[in-house]
């Protein structure tokens, strides 16, 4: 995966995480070109990172 595509995945994930509830389907529809295996892998990495951050914050 090239750096430009990785950045696009991260930007799309951030947009999805911060958008108003219910806008996710339209955002995904607008970015169909990014919905592939690489996007799913990026989602998994971000989800794992957020889970770890949550566990670290919960232990303090």
Tab-separated table of C-alpha atoms in Angstrom:
chain	number	residue	atom	x	y	z
A	1	UNK	CA	0.000	0.000	0.000
A	2	UNK	CA	1.431	3.356	-0.946
A	3	UNK	CA	1.630	6.269	1.465
A	4	UNK	CA	-0.954	8.377	-0.380
A	5	UNK	CA	-3.549	5.604	-0.234
A	6	UNK	CA	-2.779	4.924	3.442
A	7	UNK	CA	-3.330	8.618	4.197
A	8	UNK	CA	-6.626	8.519	2.294
A	9	UNK	CA	-7.743	5.509	4.369
A	10	UNK	CA	-6.850	7.281	7.607
A	11	UNK	CA	-8.637	10.440	6.541
A	12	UNK	CA	-11.769	8.472	5.622
A	13	UNK	CA	-11.695	6.613	8.949
A	14	UNK	CA	-11.323	9.901	10.842
A	15	UNK	CA	-14.224	11.375	8.881
A	16	UNK	CA	-16.383	8.376	9.740
A	17	UNK	CA	-15.459	8.537	13.421
A	18	UNK	CA	-16.344	12.214	13.709
A	19	UNK	CA	-19.328	12.586	11.381
A	20	UNK	CA	-22.865	13.119	12.676
A	21	UNK	CA	-24.774	9.904	13.307
A	22	UNK	CA	-26.449	8.626	10.171
A	23	UNK	CA	-24.099	10.223	7.643
A	24	UNK	CA	-21.804	7.169	7.423
A	25	UNK	CA	-23.577	5.500	4.463
A	26	UNK	CA	-23.324	8.638	2.330
A	27	UNK	CA	-19.660	9.152	3.224
A	28	UNK	CA	-18.884	5.551	2.280
A	29	UNK	CA	-20.857	5.932	-0.950
A	30	UNK	CA	-18.838	9.028	-1.795
A	31	UNK	CA	-15.559	7.124	-1.324
A	32	UNK	CA	-16.240	3.765	-2.966
A	33	UNK	CA	-12.814	3.848	-4.599
A	34	UNK	CA	-11.241	3.433	-1.139
A	35	UNK	CA	-13.383	0.520	0.021
A	36	UNK	CA	-11.079	-2.446	-0.454
A	37	UNK	CA	-9.004	-4.906	1.553
A	38	UNK	CA	-6.500	-2.185	2.452
A	39	UNK	CA	-9.258	-0.050	3.953
A	40	UNK	CA	-10.452	-2.962	6.072
A	41	UNK	CA	-6.907	-3.602	7.265
A	42	UNK	CA	-6.529	0.064	8.192
A	43	UNK	CA	-9.828	-0.119	10.110
A	44	UNK	CA	-8.552	-3.129	12.049
A	45	UNK	CA	-5.327	-1.350	12.997
A	46	UNK	CA	-7.194	1.770	14.120
A	47	UNK	CA	-9.692	-0.314	16.106
A	48	UNK	CA	-6.872	-2.164	17.869
A	49	UNK	CA	-5.141	1.136	18.686
A	50	UNK	CA	-8.343	2.645	20.074
A	51	UNK	CA	-8.962	-0.479	22.153
A	52	UNK	CA	-5.447	-0.336	23.581
A	53	UNK	CA	-5.822	3.359	24.373
A	54	UNK	CA	-9.102	2.657	26.118
A	55	UNK	CA	-7.555	-0.110	28.192
A	56	UNK	CA	-4.631	2.109	29.140
A	57	UNK	CA	-6.963	4.938	30.119
A	58	UNK	CA	-9.124	2.560	32.142
A	59	UNK	CA	-6.173	1.301	34.145
A	60	UNK	CA	-5.174	4.764	35.392
